[in-house]
Amino acid sequence: MRVDVAARIRVYLLVTLIFGLLGMGTELLLIGHFETVQQRIPLMLLGIGLAAACWHARAPTRRTIAVLRTVMTLCVVSGIVGIWLHYQGNEEFELEMYPAMQGFELVRKVLTGATPVLAPGSMALLGLVGLTLVYRHPVVHGGAAAPPTQEGDI
């Protein structure tokens, strides 16, 4: 891939990441996702991620890349843990209401319950966008994109 194309894609990824972090943070604030410490963790990660992404946009360095890589990895982990917590919360609620429920019926009720089970996956997706942004970044690889592993690779 030509360096100018790779640079343009990195800009698109950075803009996507910044808007995604802003949007998700706004949504979580609007729905009141800050009642417990567990609910505040994604908000903190989104805020730190937004600050890191803006810092990186202003002056990309090895340090900004390392910070972004760390925060985005935590976003992926947070998304996975969030899916589990949402599932677990819905399951506890359904079993409290209908103790005999089990199998596919329970899974269906849990997945369509009050807490959106798959919503935290968006957090993981933003983390993957950020990790893609810093993957083989030219700042880390001597000012140019890392050479392809084989001729013709991107």
Coordinates of C-alpha atoms in Angstrom, one line a residue:
M1 CA 0.0 0.0 0.0
R2 CA 1.4 3.4 -0.8
V3 CA 2.3 5.6 2.1
D4 CA -0.1 8.4 1.2
V5 CA -3.0 6.0 1.0
A6 CA -2.0 4.5 4.4
A7 CA -1.7 8.0 5.9
R8 CA -5.2 8.9 4.6
I9 CA -6.7 5.7 6.0
R10 CA -5.0 6.5 9.4
V11 CA -6.7 9.9 9.3
Y12 CA -10.1 8.3 8.6
L13 CA -9.5 5.8 11.5
L14 CA -8.6 8.6 13.8
V15 CA -11.6 10.7 12.9
T16 CA -13.8 7.7 13.3
L17 CA -12.3 6.9 16.7
I18 CA -12.7 10.5 18.0
F19 CA -16.4 10.7 16.8
G20 CA -17.1 7.2 18.2
L21 CA -15.6 8.0 21.6
L22 CA -17.5 11.3 21.8
G23 CA -20.8 9.6 20.7
M24 CA -20.6 6.7 23.0
G25 CA -19.5 8.8 25.9
T26 CA -22.5 11.2 25.3
E27 CA -24.9 8.2 25.0
L28 CA -23.7 6.7 28.3
L29 CA -24.0 10.0 30.1
L30 CA -27.5 10.5 28.7
I31 CA -28.8 7.1 29.8
G32 CA -27.3 7.6 33.3
H33 CA -24.6 4.9 33.0
F34 CA -22.7 6.2 36.0
E35 CA -24.6 4.9 39.1
T36 CA -21.9 2.3 40.1
V37 CA -18.2 2.0 39.8
Q38 CA -18.6 -0.7 37.2
Q39 CA -20.7 1.7 35.1
R40 CA -18.2 4.5 35.4
I41 CA -15.3 2.4 34.1
P42 CA -16.4 2.7 30.4
L43 CA -16.9 6.5 30.8
M44 CA -13.4 6.9 32.2
L45 CA -11.9 4.8 29.4
L46 CA -13.8 6.8 26.8
G47 CA -12.6 10.1 28.3
I48 CA -9.0 8.9 28.6
G49 CA -9.3 7.5 25.1
L50 CA -10.6 10.7 23.7
A51 CA -7.8 12.7 25.3
A52 CA -5.2 10.2 24.0
A53 CA -6.7 10.3 20.5
C54 CA -6.7 14.1 20.4
W55 CA -3.1 14.2 21.8
H56 CA -2.1 11.7 19.1
A57 CA -3.9 13.8 16.4
R58 CA -2.0 16.9 17.5
A59 CA 1.5 15.3 17.7
P60 CA 1.9 11.6 17.0
T61 CA 4.8 10.1 18.9
R62 CA 5.9 6.8 20.3
R63 CA 4.4 7.8 23.6
T64 CA 1.0 8.7 22.1
I65 CA 0.9 5.4 20.3
A66 CA 1.8 3.5 23.4
V67 CA -0.9 5.3 25.4
L68 CA -3.5 4.7 22.7
R69 CA -2.5 1.0 22.4
T70 CA -3.0 0.6 26.1
V71 CA -6.3 2.4 26.4
M72 CA -7.7 0.8 23.3
T73 CA -6.8 -2.7 24.6
L74 CA -8.6 -1.8 27.8
C75 CA -11.6 -0.7 25.8
V76 CA -11.7 -4.1 24.1
V77 CA -11.4 -5.8 27.5
S78 CA -14.1 -3.5 28.9
G79 CA -16.4 -4.3 26.1
I80 CA -16.0 -8.0 26.6
V81 CA -16.5 -7.8 30.3
G82 CA -19.5 -5.4 29.8
I83 CA -21.2 -8.0 27.6
W84 CA -20.7 -10.6 30.3
L85 CA -22.0 -8.2 33.0
H86 CA -25.1 -7.2 31.0
Y87 CA -25.8 -10.9 30.3
Q88 CA -25.4 -11.9 33.9
G89 CA -27.6 -9.0 35.2
N90 CA -30.4 -9.9 32.8
E91 CA -30.1 -13.6 33.6
E92 CA -30.3 -12.9 37.4
F93 CA -33.4 -10.8 36.7
E94 CA -35.1 -13.4 34.5
L95 CA -34.4 -16.2 37.0
E96 CA -35.7 -14.1 39.8
M97 CA -39.0 -13.6 37.9
Y98 CA -39.2 -17.1 36.4
P99 CA -37.1 -19.5 38.5
A100 CA -38.0 -22.5 36.4
M101 CA -36.9 -20.9 33.1
Q102 CA -34.0 -22.6 31.3
G103 CA -32.5 -23.4 28.0
F104 CA -33.2 -21.5 24.8
E105 CA -36.1 -19.6 26.4
L106 CA -33.8 -18.3 29.1
V107 CA -31.1 -17.2 26.7
R108 CA -33.7 -15.5 24.4
K109 CA -35.2 -13.6 27.4
V110 CA -31.7 -12.6 28.6
L111 CA -30.6 -11.4 25.2
T112 CA -33.7 -9.3 24.8
G113 CA -33.9 -8.1 28.4
A114 CA -33.9 -4.6 29.9
T115 CA -30.1 -4.2 29.7
P116 CA -28.8 -4.4 26.2
V117 CA -26.4 -7.4 26.3
L118 CA -24.5 -6.6 23.0
A119 CA -24.2 -2.8 23.5
P120 CA -20.8 -3.1 25.2
G121 CA -19.6 -4.7 22.1
S122 CA -19.5 -1.2 20.6
M123 CA -16.8 -0.4 23.2
A124 CA -14.7 -3.3 22.0
L125 CA -15.3 -2.2 18.4
L126 CA -14.0 1.3 19.2
G127 CA -10.9 -0.3 20.8
L128 CA -10.3 -2.4 17.7
V129 CA -10.5 0.8 15.6
G130 CA -7.9 2.4 17.8
L131 CA -5.7 -0.6 17.7
T132 CA -5.9 -0.6 13.9
L133 CA -5.0 3.0 13.9
V134 CA -1.7 2.4 15.7
Y135 CA -0.9 -0.9 14.0
R136 CA 2.5 -0.7 12.3
H137 CA 2.4 3.1 12.7
P138 CA 5.1 5.0 10.7
V139 CA 6.3 6.9 13.9
V140 CA 7.3 3.5 15.4
H141 CA 8.8 2.2 12.2
G142 CA 11.3 4.9 11.4
G143 CA 9.1 7.5 9.7
A144 CA 7.7 5.1 7.0
A145 CA 5.1 2.5 7.1
A146 CA 6.5 -0.9 8.1
P147 CA 7.6 -2.8 5.0
P148 CA 5.2 -5.5 3.8
T149 CA 6.0 -8.9 5.1
Q150 CA 5.9 -10.2 1.5
E151 CA 6.0 -8.5 -1.8
G152 CA 2.5 -7.1 -2.6
D153 CA 1.2 -7.4 1.0
I154 CA -0.6 -4.4 2.4

